[in-house]
Coordinates of C-alpha atoms and ligand atoms in Angstrom, one line a residue:
M1 CA -2.9 -14.8 -0.6
C2 CA -3.8 -15.3 -4.2
G3 CA -5.2 -12.4 -6.2
I4 CA -7.4 -12.1 -9.3
V5 CA -7.8 -9.2 -11.7
A6 CA -9.9 -9.3 -14.9
Y7 CA -11.0 -6.8 -17.6
T8 CA -13.2 -6.5 -20.7
G9 CA -13.6 -3.2 -22.5
Q10 CA -12.0 -0.9 -25.1
Q11 CA -8.7 -0.3 -23.4
A12 CA -5.5 -2.4 -24.0
V13 CA -5.9 -5.1 -21.4
L14 CA -2.3 -6.0 -20.6
P15 CA -1.3 -2.7 -18.8
I16 CA -4.6 -2.9 -16.8
L17 CA -3.8 -6.5 -15.7
L18 CA -0.2 -5.9 -14.9
D19 CA -1.0 -2.8 -13.0
G20 CA -3.8 -4.6 -11.1
L21 CA -1.4 -7.4 -10.2
K22 CA 1.1 -4.9 -9.0
Q23 CA -1.5 -3.5 -6.6
L24 CA -2.2 -7.0 -5.4
E25 CA 1.5 -7.7 -4.6
Y26 CA 1.0 -6.5 -1.0
R27 CA -1.1 -9.6 -0.3
G28 CA 1.9 -11.8 -0.7
Y29 CA 2.5 -14.2 -3.7
D30 CA 5.2 -16.4 -5.3
S31 CA 4.3 -16.5 -9.0
A32 CA 2.0 -14.6 -11.4
G33 CA 0.4 -14.9 -14.8
V34 CA -2.0 -13.5 -17.4
S35 CA -4.2 -14.8 -20.2
V36 CA -5.6 -12.5 -22.9
I37 CA -7.6 -13.1 -26.1
S38 CA -5.8 -11.6 -29.0
R39 CA -6.7 -12.0 -32.7
K40 CA -9.1 -14.8 -31.7
R41 CA -6.3 -16.7 -29.9
L42 CA -5.7 -17.3 -26.3
K43 CA -2.3 -16.3 -25.0
T44 CA -1.1 -17.3 -21.6
V45 CA 2.1 -16.1 -20.0
K46 CA 3.2 -17.2 -16.5
A47 CA 6.3 -16.8 -14.4
A48 CA 7.5 -17.9 -11.0
G49 CA 8.8 -15.3 -8.7
K50 CA 8.1 -11.6 -8.6
L51 CA 6.1 -9.7 -11.1
H52 CA 9.1 -8.3 -13.0
N53 CA 9.7 -11.9 -14.2
L54 CA 6.3 -11.9 -15.8
E55 CA 6.7 -8.4 -17.2
A56 CA 9.9 -9.6 -18.9
K57 CA 8.0 -12.4 -20.6
V58 CA 4.9 -10.7 -21.9
D59 CA 4.8 -9.2 -25.3
A60 CA 3.8 -5.6 -24.5
K61 CA 2.5 -5.1 -28.1
T62 CA -0.2 -7.8 -27.8
N63 CA -3.4 -6.3 -29.0
S64 CA -6.2 -7.4 -26.7
H65 CA -9.1 -5.9 -24.7
C66 CA -10.1 -8.8 -22.6
G67 CA -8.1 -10.9 -20.2
I68 CA -7.5 -12.3 -16.7
G69 CA -4.5 -12.1 -14.3
H70 CA -3.4 -13.8 -11.1
T71 CA -0.9 -13.7 -8.3
R72 CA -0.5 -17.1 -6.7
W73 CA 0.4 -18.1 -3.1
A74 CA 1.3 -21.7 -3.4
T75 CA -0.9 -24.3 -1.7
H76 CA -1.0 -27.3 -4.1
G77 CA 2.4 -27.6 -5.8
A78 CA 5.6 -25.5 -5.7
P79 CA 5.8 -22.0 -7.0
T80 CA 6.9 -22.8 -10.5
D81 CA 6.0 -21.4 -14.0
E82 CA 3.8 -24.5 -14.6
N83 CA 1.8 -24.2 -11.4
A84 CA 1.3 -20.4 -11.8
H85 CA -2.2 -19.4 -13.0
P86 CA -3.9 -19.0 -15.5
H87 CA -4.5 -22.6 -16.5
N88 CA -5.7 -23.6 -19.9
D89 CA -7.5 -26.6 -21.3
P90 CA -5.6 -28.7 -23.9
S91 CA -7.3 -27.1 -26.9
Q92 CA -6.3 -23.6 -25.6
R93 CA -10.0 -22.5 -25.6
F94 CA -10.4 -21.6 -22.0
A95 CA -8.2 -19.9 -19.4
I96 CA -9.0 -19.8 -15.7
V97 CA -7.7 -18.2 -12.6
H98 CA -8.7 -19.6 -9.2
N99 CA -8.4 -18.6 -5.6
G100 CA -9.3 -21.2 -3.0
I101 CA -9.1 -25.0 -2.7
I102 CA -10.9 -27.7 -4.7
E103 CA -11.3 -30.5 -2.2
N104 CA -12.6 -33.2 -4.5
V105 CA -9.9 -32.7 -7.1
D106 CA -9.1 -36.5 -7.2
A107 CA -12.7 -37.5 -7.8
L108 CA -13.0 -34.9 -10.6
K109 CA -9.8 -36.1 -12.2
T110 CA -11.1 -39.7 -12.1
S111 CA -14.4 -38.6 -13.7
L112 CA -12.4 -37.0 -16.6
G113 CA -10.6 -40.2 -17.2
K114 CA -7.0 -41.3 -17.4
S115 CA -6.3 -39.9 -20.8
V116 CA -6.3 -36.3 -19.7
E117 CA -2.8 -34.9 -19.3
Y118 CA -2.3 -32.2 -16.6
T119 CA 0.5 -29.7 -17.0
S120 CA 0.6 -28.6 -13.4
E121 CA 0.4 -30.0 -9.9
T122 CA -2.4 -27.6 -8.9
D123 CA -6.0 -28.5 -8.0
S124 CA -7.2 -25.5 -10.1
E125 CA -6.2 -26.9 -13.5
V126 CA -8.9 -29.4 -13.4
I127 CA -11.5 -26.6 -13.8
A128 CA -10.1 -25.8 -17.3
H129 CA -10.4 -29.4 -18.3
L130 CA -13.9 -29.7 -16.9
L131 CA -14.9 -26.6 -18.9
A132 CA -13.6 -28.2 -22.1
A133 CA -15.9 -31.1 -21.5
Q134 CA -19.0 -28.9 -21.5
E135 CA -21.3 -27.8 -24.3
G136 CA -23.5 -24.7 -24.7
E137 CA -23.2 -21.1 -23.6
L138 CA -20.1 -20.0 -21.6
L139 CA -22.1 -19.0 -18.5
D140 CA -24.0 -22.3 -18.5
A141 CA -20.8 -24.3 -19.0
V142 CA -19.1 -22.6 -16.1
R143 CA -22.2 -23.2 -13.9
A144 CA -22.2 -26.9 -15.0
V145 CA -18.6 -27.1 -13.8
L146 CA -19.1 -25.3 -10.5
V147 CA -21.9 -27.6 -9.4
Q148 CA -19.3 -30.4 -9.5
L149 CA -16.8 -28.7 -7.3
V150 CA -16.5 -29.2 -3.6
G151 CA -14.4 -26.5 -1.9
T152 CA -13.9 -22.8 -2.2
Y153 CA -13.3 -20.6 -5.2
G154 CA -13.0 -17.1 -6.5
L155 CA -12.9 -17.8 -10.2
A156 CA -12.4 -15.9 -13.5
V157 CA -12.7 -17.5 -16.9
I158 CA -12.1 -16.3 -20.5
D159 CA -13.1 -18.2 -23.6
Q160 CA -11.4 -17.8 -27.0
Q161 CA -14.8 -18.3 -28.6
N162 CA -16.4 -15.4 -26.7
P163 CA -13.6 -12.9 -27.0
T164 CA -15.2 -10.0 -25.1
T165 CA -16.9 -12.0 -22.3
L166 CA -15.6 -12.7 -18.8
V167 CA -17.3 -15.1 -16.4
V168 CA -16.5 -14.9 -12.7
A169 CA -17.9 -16.8 -9.7
R170 CA -17.6 -16.9 -6.0
N171 CA -17.8 -19.5 -3.3
G172 CA -15.9 -18.7 -0.1
S173 CA -13.3 -16.5 -1.8
P174 CA -14.1 -12.8 -2.6
V175 CA -14.9 -11.5 -6.1
I176 CA -15.8 -7.9 -6.7
L177 CA -17.2 -6.5 -10.0
G178 CA -16.1 -3.0 -11.0
I179 CA -18.3 -1.0 -13.3
G180 CA -16.7 1.4 -15.8
D181 CA -17.9 3.3 -18.8
G182 CA -18.1 0.8 -21.6
E183 CA -15.9 -1.6 -19.7
M184 CA -16.1 -4.0 -16.7
F185 CA -13.5 -5.1 -14.2
A186 CA -13.4 -7.9 -11.7
A187 CA -11.0 -8.5 -8.9
S188 CA -10.5 -10.4 -5.6
D189 CA -9.5 -7.1 -3.9
M190 CA -10.5 -3.6 -4.5
S191 CA -6.9 -2.4 -4.8
A192 CA -6.6 -4.1 -8.2
M193 CA -9.2 -1.8 -9.8
I194 CA -9.5 1.3 -7.7
R195 CA -7.5 3.2 -10.2
H196 CA -10.3 2.7 -12.7
T197 CA -13.5 2.7 -10.7
N198 CA -15.1 2.9 -7.3
Q199 CA -18.5 1.6 -8.4
V200 CA -18.7 -2.0 -7.3
V201 CA -20.8 -5.0 -6.9
H202 CA -19.8 -7.7 -4.3
L203 CA -20.7 -11.2 -5.4
D204 CA -22.1 -13.5 -2.8
D205 CA -21.3 -17.1 -2.4
G206 CA -23.0 -19.2 -5.1
E207 CA -23.2 -16.4 -7.6
I208 CA -21.8 -16.4 -11.1
A209 CA -21.5 -13.2 -13.2
E210 CA -21.2 -12.7 -16.9
L211 CA -19.3 -9.5 -17.8
T212 CA -19.2 -7.8 -21.2
P213 CA -18.1 -4.2 -22.0
E214 CA -21.8 -3.3 -22.0
G215 CA -22.5 -4.5 -18.4
F216 CA -23.1 -7.5 -16.3
K217 CA -25.6 -10.2 -15.3
V218 CA -25.5 -12.3 -12.1
V219 CA -27.1 -15.7 -11.7
R220 CA -27.2 -18.2 -8.9
M221 CA -26.3 -21.9 -9.1
D222 CA -29.9 -22.8 -10.0
S223 CA -29.6 -20.2 -12.9
S224 CA -32.1 -17.8 -11.3
V225 CA -31.2 -14.2 -11.8
A226 CA -29.8 -12.4 -8.8
S227 CA -30.5 -8.6 -8.8
K228 CA -27.4 -6.8 -7.4
E229 CA -27.0 -3.2 -6.4
A230 CA -23.8 -1.4 -7.1
I231 CA -22.3 0.6 -4.3
T232 CA -19.9 3.6 -4.5
L233 CA -16.8 3.1 -2.3
N234 CA -15.3 6.0 -0.6
E235 CA -11.8 4.9 -1.6
Q236 CA -9.3 6.5 -4.0
H237 CA -6.2 5.3 -5.7
A238 CA -4.2 7.6 -3.5
H239 CA -5.1 5.5 -0.5
Y240 CA -3.1 2.7 -2.0
D241 CA 0.3 4.5 -2.4
R242 CA 3.1 5.0 0.0
G243 CA 2.4 8.7 0.3
G244 CA 6.1 9.5 -0.4
H245 CA 7.4 7.1 2.3
D246 CA 9.6 4.1 1.8
H247 CA 7.0 1.6 3.0
F248 CA 3.2 1.3 3.3
L249 CA 3.7 0.2 6.9
Y250 CA 5.4 3.5 7.8
R251 CA 2.7 5.5 6.0
E252 CA 0.0 3.6 7.9
I253 CA 1.7 4.2 11.2
V254 CA 2.1 7.9 10.7
D255 CA -1.4 8.2 9.3
Q256 CA -3.0 7.1 12.6
P257 CA -3.9 10.5 13.9
I258 CA -6.1 10.7 10.8
S259 CA -7.4 7.1 10.8
I260 CA -8.3 7.3 14.5
G261 CA -10.0 10.6 13.8
Q262 CA -12.0 9.0 11.0
T263 CA -13.1 6.1 13.3
L264 CA -14.3 8.7 15.9
S265 CA -15.9 11.1 13.4
G266 CA -19.6 11.6 13.8
R267 CA -19.7 8.9 16.6
F268 CA -20.4 11.1 19.6
D269 CA -23.9 11.8 20.9
K270 CA -23.1 14.8 23.2
R271 CA -26.7 15.3 24.3
F272 CA -26.8 11.8 26.0
S273 CA -23.0 11.6 26.6
T274 CA -22.8 8.4 24.7
A275 CA -21.7 7.0 21.4
H276 CA -23.7 7.2 18.2
L277 CA -23.3 4.0 16.3
G278 CA -25.9 3.9 13.5
G279 CA -25.4 0.4 12.1
L280 CA -25.8 -1.8 15.2
N281 CA -29.4 -2.7 14.5
L282 CA -30.0 -3.0 18.2
E283 CA -32.6 -1.0 20.2
A284 CA -32.0 0.4 23.7
R285 CA -34.1 -2.5 25.0
D286 CA -31.8 -5.0 23.2
L287 CA -28.7 -3.4 24.7
I288 CA -30.0 -3.7 28.2
G289 CA -30.8 -7.4 27.6
I290 CA -27.2 -8.3 26.8
K291 CA -25.9 -10.6 29.6
R292 CA -22.5 -11.6 28.1
I293 CA -20.3 -10.8 25.1
T294 CA -18.0 -13.0 23.1
I295 CA -15.5 -11.4 20.8
L296 CA -14.0 -13.4 18.0
G297 CA -11.1 -12.6 15.7
C298 CA -7.6 -13.7 14.6
G299 CA -4.1 -12.4 15.1
S300 CA -4.0 -8.7 15.9
A301 CA -7.7 -8.5 15.5
L302 CA -8.0 -11.0 18.4
F303 CA -5.6 -8.9 20.5
A304 CA -7.7 -5.8 19.8
G305 CA -10.7 -7.9 20.9
M306 CA -8.9 -8.7 24.2
A307 CA -8.4 -5.0 24.8
G308 CA -12.0 -4.4 23.8
A309 CA -13.2 -7.0 26.3
N310 CA -11.4 -5.1 29.1
M311 CA -12.9 -1.9 28.0
I312 CA -16.5 -3.2 27.9
E313 CA -16.2 -4.9 31.2
S314 CA -14.8 -1.7 32.8
L315 CA -17.4 0.6 31.4
A316 CA -20.5 -1.6 31.1
R317 CA -19.8 -4.3 33.7
I318 CA -20.8 -7.0 31.3
P319 CA -18.7 -10.2 31.4
V320 CA -16.8 -10.4 28.1
I321 CA -14.4 -13.0 26.7
A322 CA -12.3 -12.7 23.5
E323 CA -11.4 -16.0 21.7
P324 CA -9.5 -17.0 18.6
A325 CA -12.3 -17.4 16.0
A326 CA -11.0 -20.7 14.6
E327 CA -10.8 -22.4 18.0
F328 CA -14.3 -21.1 19.0
R329 CA -16.1 -22.6 16.0
Y330 CA -14.4 -26.0 16.4
R331 CA -15.3 -26.5 20.0
N332 CA -19.0 -26.6 19.3
P333 CA -19.7 -23.5 21.3
V334 CA -23.0 -23.0 23.2
I335 CA -24.8 -20.1 21.5
E336 CA -27.1 -18.1 23.8
K337 CA -29.8 -15.6 23.0
D338 CA -28.7 -13.1 25.6
T339 CA -25.0 -13.2 24.5
L340 CA -23.8 -10.6 22.0
Y341 CA -21.2 -12.0 19.6
V342 CA -18.7 -9.5 18.1
V343 CA -16.5 -10.5 15.2
V344 CA -13.6 -8.1 14.4
S345 CA -11.6 -8.0 11.2
Q346 CA -9.7 -5.5 9.1
S347 CA -10.2 -7.2 5.8
G348 CA -13.7 -8.6 6.5
E349 CA -12.6 -11.7 4.6
T350 CA -10.6 -13.7 7.1
F351 CA -11.9 -17.2 6.6
D352 CA -11.7 -18.4 10.2
T353 CA -13.5 -15.3 11.4
L354 CA -16.1 -15.6 8.7
A355 CA -16.6 -19.3 9.5
A356 CA -17.1 -18.5 13.2
L357 CA -19.7 -15.8 12.3
R358 CA -21.6 -18.2 10.2
E359 CA -21.6 -20.9 12.9
V360 CA -23.0 -18.4 15.5
R361 CA -25.7 -17.1 13.1
R362 CA -26.6 -20.7 12.0
K363 CA -27.3 -21.4 15.7
G364 CA -29.4 -18.3 16.0
G365 CA -26.9 -15.9 17.7
F366 CA -26.8 -12.2 17.0
V367 CA -23.5 -11.1 15.6
L368 CA -22.0 -7.6 15.4
G369 CA -19.1 -6.9 13.1
I370 CA -16.2 -4.4 13.7
V371 CA -14.8 -4.3 10.2
N372 CA -12.7 -2.0 8.1
S373 CA -13.3 -3.1 4.5
V374 CA -16.6 -1.7 3.4
G375 CA -18.8 -4.2 1.6
S376 CA -16.6 -7.2 2.6
T377 CA -18.1 -10.6 3.2
I378 CA -18.1 -10.3 7.0
A379 CA -19.6 -6.8 6.8
R380 CA -22.4 -8.1 4.6
E381 CA -23.2 -11.2 6.7
V382 CA -23.3 -9.7 10.2
D383 CA -26.6 -8.6 11.8
G384 CA -25.2 -5.2 12.5
G385 CA -21.9 -3.5 12.9
I386 CA -19.4 -0.7 13.2
Y387 CA -17.2 0.3 10.3
M388 CA -13.8 1.5 11.4
H389 CA -13.3 3.9 8.4
A390 CA -9.5 3.6 8.9
G391 CA -9.0 3.6 5.1
P392 CA -7.4 0.8 3.2
E393 CA -4.6 -1.0 5.0
V394 CA -2.1 -2.3 2.5
S395 CA 0.9 -3.5 4.5
V396 CA 0.6 -7.1 5.6
A397 CA 1.2 -6.2 9.3
S398 CA -1.8 -4.5 10.8
T399 CA -1.2 -1.0 12.4
K400 CA -3.8 1.6 11.8
A401 CA -6.6 -0.9 11.5
Y402 CA -5.5 -2.3 14.9
T403 CA -5.7 1.1 16.6
S404 CA -9.0 1.8 14.9
M405 CA -10.3 -1.5 16.3
L406 CA -9.4 -0.3 19.8
V407 CA -11.2 2.9 19.2
A408 CA -14.3 1.2 17.8
F409 CA -14.4 -1.1 20.9
S410 CA -14.1 2.0 23.1
L411 CA -17.1 3.5 21.4
L412 CA -19.1 0.2 21.8
A413 CA -18.0 0.1 25.5
L414 CA -19.2 3.7 25.9
L415 CA -22.6 2.9 24.4
L416 CA -23.1 -0.2 26.4
G417 CA -21.9 1.6 29.6
R418 CA -24.3 4.4 29.0
S419 CA -27.1 1.9 28.5
R420 CA -26.4 0.7 32.0
D421 CA -24.7 2.3 35.0
L422 CA -22.2 4.7 33.5
S423 CA -23.3 8.2 34.5
P424 CA -23.6 11.1 32.0
Q425 CA -20.6 12.7 33.7
Q426 CA -18.5 9.6 33.3
G427 CA -19.7 9.3 29.7
T428 CA -18.7 12.9 28.9
R429 CA -15.3 12.3 30.6
F430 CA -14.7 9.3 28.4
I431 CA -15.7 11.2 25.3
N432 CA -13.3 13.9 26.1
E433 CA -10.5 11.3 26.5
L434 CA -11.3 9.8 23.1
K435 CA -11.3 13.2 21.5
L436 CA -7.7 13.8 22.6
L437 CA -6.5 10.6 21.0
P438 CA -5.5 11.9 17.5
E439 CA -3.4 14.7 19.1
Q440 CA -1.9 12.4 21.6
V441 CA -0.9 9.9 18.9
E442 CA 0.8 12.8 17.1
Q443 CA 2.8 13.4 20.2
V444 CA 3.8 9.7 20.4
L445 CA 5.0 9.8 16.8
K446 CA 7.5 12.5 17.9
L447 CA 9.2 9.8 20.0
E448 CA 10.4 8.2 16.8
P449 CA 14.1 9.2 17.0
E450 CA 14.4 7.7 20.5
I451 CA 12.4 4.5 19.5
K452 CA 14.7 4.1 16.5
E453 CA 17.7 4.3 18.7
I454 CA 16.3 1.6 21.0
A455 CA 15.5 -0.6 17.9
E456 CA 19.1 -0.2 16.8
Q457 CA 20.4 -1.2 20.2
Y458 CA 18.4 -4.4 20.5
K459 CA 18.0 -5.5 16.9
K460 CA 20.5 -8.3 17.3
S461 CA 18.6 -9.8 20.3
Q462 CA 17.6 -13.5 19.9
S463 CA 14.5 -12.9 22.0
A464 CA 12.5 -10.2 23.7
F465 CA 9.8 -10.0 26.3
F466 CA 6.8 -7.7 26.4
I467 CA 4.9 -7.4 29.6
G468 CA 1.9 -5.5 30.9
R469 CA -1.0 -6.0 33.3
T470 CA -4.8 -5.9 32.8
H471 CA -5.4 -3.2 30.0
G472 CA -1.6 -3.3 29.2
F473 CA -1.4 -7.0 28.6
P474 CA -3.2 -7.1 25.2
I475 CA -0.9 -4.3 24.1
A476 CA 2.1 -6.3 25.1
L477 CA 0.7 -9.2 23.0
E478 CA 0.4 -6.9 20.0
G479 CA 3.8 -5.4 20.6
A480 CA 5.4 -8.9 20.6
Q481 CA 3.4 -9.8 17.5
K482 CA 4.5 -6.8 15.6
L483 CA 8.2 -7.4 16.4
K484 CA 8.0 -11.1 15.5
E485 CA 6.2 -10.7 12.2
I486 CA 8.2 -8.0 10.6
S487 CA 11.7 -8.1 12.2
Y488 CA 11.7 -11.9 12.8
I489 CA 13.0 -11.4 16.3
H490 CA 11.5 -13.9 18.7
A491 CA 9.2 -12.1 21.1
E492 CA 6.9 -13.3 23.9
A493 CA 4.2 -11.4 25.8
Y494 CA 3.3 -12.2 29.3
P495 CA 1.2 -10.6 32.0
A496 CA 3.9 -9.0 34.2
S497 CA 2.5 -11.0 37.1
E498 CA 3.3 -14.2 35.4
L499 CA 7.0 -13.6 34.9
K500 CA 8.0 -15.3 38.1
H501 CA 5.9 -18.3 37.3
G502 CA 8.2 -19.4 34.5
P503 CA 9.5 -17.0 31.9
L504 CA 11.9 -15.3 34.3
A505 CA 14.2 -18.3 33.8
L506 CA 14.9 -17.0 30.3
V507 CA 15.7 -13.4 31.3
T508 CA 19.4 -12.6 30.8
K509 CA 21.3 -9.5 30.0
K510 CA 20.6 -10.3 26.3
T511 CA 16.8 -10.4 26.7
P512 CA 15.3 -6.9 26.4
C513 CA 12.0 -6.6 28.3
F514 CA 9.6 -4.0 27.1
V515 CA 7.3 -3.0 30.0
V516 CA 3.9 -1.4 29.5
L517 CA 3.7 0.9 32.5
P518 CA 0.6 3.1 32.4
N519 CA -0.4 5.4 35.2
D520 CA -2.9 3.0 36.7
D521 CA -3.6 1.3 40.0
L522 CA -1.1 -1.4 39.3
L523 CA 1.8 1.0 38.6
Q524 CA 3.8 0.0 41.7
K525 CA 3.2 -3.7 41.1
T526 CA 4.5 -3.5 37.6
I527 CA 7.5 -1.6 38.8
S528 CA 8.2 -4.6 41.1
S529 CA 8.2 -6.8 38.0
M530 CA 10.8 -4.4 36.5
E531 CA 12.9 -5.1 39.7
E532 CA 12.6 -8.8 39.1
I533 CA 14.0 -8.4 35.6
K534 CA 16.7 -6.0 36.6
A535 CA 17.9 -8.4 39.3
R536 CA 18.4 -11.0 36.6
G537 CA 20.4 -8.5 34.5
G538 CA 17.7 -8.1 31.9
P539 CA 17.5 -4.7 30.1
V540 CA 14.2 -3.0 30.8
I541 CA 12.6 -0.5 28.4
A542 CA 9.7 1.2 30.1
I543 CA 6.9 2.7 28.0
T544 CA 5.1 4.8 30.6
S545 CA 2.7 7.6 31.4
A546 CA 3.6 7.3 35.1
P547 CA 3.5 10.6 37.1
H548 CA 6.7 12.5 37.4
K549 CA 7.1 11.6 41.1
A550 CA 7.6 7.9 40.0
A551 CA 10.2 8.9 37.4
P552 CA 13.4 8.5 39.5
R553 CA 12.5 4.9 40.5
I554 CA 11.5 4.0 37.0
K555 CA 14.7 5.5 35.7
S556 CA 16.8 3.6 38.2
L557 CA 15.4 0.3 37.0
A558 CA 15.1 0.9 33.2
Q559 CA 17.8 1.1 30.6
S560 CA 15.5 3.4 28.6
V561 CA 12.3 5.2 29.3
L562 CA 9.8 6.3 26.7
R563 CA 7.2 8.7 28.1
V564 CA 3.8 8.8 26.4
P565 CA 1.1 11.3 27.2
D566 CA -1.0 10.3 30.3
A567 CA -4.3 9.4 28.6
G568 CA -7.2 7.7 30.3
E569 CA -6.9 4.1 31.5
L570 CA -8.8 2.8 28.5
T571 CA -7.3 5.0 25.8
Q572 CA -3.7 4.6 27.0
P573 CA -3.3 1.3 25.1
V574 CA -3.7 3.1 21.8
L575 CA -0.7 5.3 22.5
M576 CA 1.5 2.4 23.8
A577 CA 0.6 0.4 20.7
V578 CA 2.0 3.1 18.4
V579 CA 5.3 3.0 20.3
F580 CA 5.6 -0.8 19.6
Q581 CA 4.7 -0.3 15.9
L582 CA 7.6 2.1 15.5
L583 CA 9.9 -0.2 17.4
A584 CA 9.0 -3.1 15.2
Y585 CA 9.3 -1.0 12.0
H586 CA 12.7 0.4 12.8
S587 CA 14.0 -3.0 14.0
A588 CA 12.8 -4.5 10.7
V589 CA 14.2 -1.8 8.5
S590 CA 17.6 -1.9 10.2
L591 CA 17.7 -5.6 9.8
G592 CA 16.9 -5.3 6.1
R593 CA 13.6 -7.1 6.3
D594 CA 10.8 -6.9 3.7
V595 CA 8.7 -4.7 5.9
D596 CA 5.5 -4.6 3.8
Q597 CA 5.6 -8.3 2.8
P598 CA 7.1 -10.3 5.7
R599 CA 8.1 -13.8 4.9
N600 CA 5.4 -16.6 5.1
L601 CA 2.6 -14.1 5.8
A602 CA -0.2 -12.8 3.7
K603 CA -2.8 -10.1 4.0
S604 CA -6.4 -11.3 4.4
V605 CA -6.1 -15.0 5.0
T606 CA -9.0 -16.3 3.0
V607 CA -8.2 -20.0 3.5
E608 CA -8.5 -22.1 6.6
Ligands
LIG1 C1 -0.9 -9.0 12.2 C2 -2.0 -9.2 11.2 C3 -2.8 -10.4 11.3 C4 -4.3 -10.0 11.2 C5 -5.2 -11.3 11.1 C6 -6.6 -11.0 11.0 O1 -0.3 -7.8 12.0 O2 -2.2 -8.4 10.4 O3 -2.6 -11.1 12.5 O4 -4.7 -9.2 12.2 O5 -4.8 -12.1 10.0 O6 -6.9 -10.2 9.9 P1 -8.2 -9.4 9.7 O7 -8.2 -8.3 10.7 O8 -8.2 -8.9 8.3 O9 -9.3 -10.4 10.0

């Protein structure tokens, strides 16, 4: 997705912008550009393709202390130099960078008249032309333009006549202000400025900020002043590097003993054998009144929600469903007072999840968030929530955030269970299982050489199946998702019980079938599914915690067996998920894929 970085202060602006854009690369982009004000003139440089194309074009000696930069992910118009941002007005007074979509661009162009010439095919360029048609102070001019726009924007503007001032604005696309010493930053994503500051202010929709080296002021669309509090983020630049590994994805996989530990840290209430979740904003009386739960998310967050639904039903005996956030909001859902709605999101900015949250709250529903990114829009708009504390996740494919979502759901399930029929003894047992997770994940990571070998063996497959039952099924879904998105091998997940109702027709000796085989009540039935596959010649790879006495039978049916520690029924999925992450990673590396930025995908999907 598109990224914005902006700066005003005493330092040379170009290195700050270029470094910020580099940090934004992980989000996916196809062109980039910068505009700076130097010797009272506006200079804009843009280039299609990767950042090194832009770096080759900029004059590194340009003397400037104020500017804006952008990475573009094409929506309106191809990824060309012309369509890259920033965009200027014809007199080269203003430069703008824009994330989002202007829906009424045609009407705006009509209002500007036929004589205006556009140099790009983008919807965004019209903003620069509209600015040129305004009079008065920069902040007022930007506001006068924004009231005409229909759509979404994260916007940054510089003005050659106000050479130390930046104006930024937000409506539906994130903008964060970064406070420095005699300098100010702005960005669409913390990664672009974390090297310089962790003191931030999150803009809300409908807010416009004017930034100078001395500080900032925020106003609303009606020009009333908004008083904003700065927060200090517990993030460091080191969180955004590869930690000596080849890929962010690998670092994030091997970091999971730590990230899971962080999600669990301080969350156990030993006295009452329950979870301590400070931010829910729900009293014991509210918890007992919950009759149903609906979990909403997208992609891997949805799969984590499906696993979470199983956990909550098991421990708390509350009916739970998990649904794709985008589908939920468009089917005009019935919102009920005694239903708890839970939105789950790593970035806290996913548009579809945010829109579902707003729809529920608009209808009076109570929404909890399970969110990783501190201060993100979803985190700010929910009624209460659980931060995952997994640390920044940079690689496009979700790994450590996914397992932290599972862990956060298990804590919520424990709390809800203990507010009902789960006994203190059962609560303590579950706490003990959760405490073992970081160490058990460490053990799973030791399987890497075997997993790598399996990846090598099946990397040429056209298609793969992932199967599991009950608690294992969402993990199969996530396993298939990981393999698809980073290795581009087609993969399908099915409940093991469903194989014979259709997909078995596709099983041949060229279709590896990855079987989630935990030590649970359905072990024997899942083994029967392995027999069905074997009878059709399909290679079976079992990921199992089954007891040793079942080992000979499993071995006789499976081409390969990966043994993971025998964790509890509800914590087992976390361990199996790590196996699938390593499998996808090694398949992708071996096939020469761009592991951190898979094709066609972007981190944090802030458009519909
Ligand atoms: C898959 C992946 C995506 C995200 C989805 C939701 O690896 O990363 O499917 O899980 O786009 O993103 P968040 O969690 O930021 O709402």
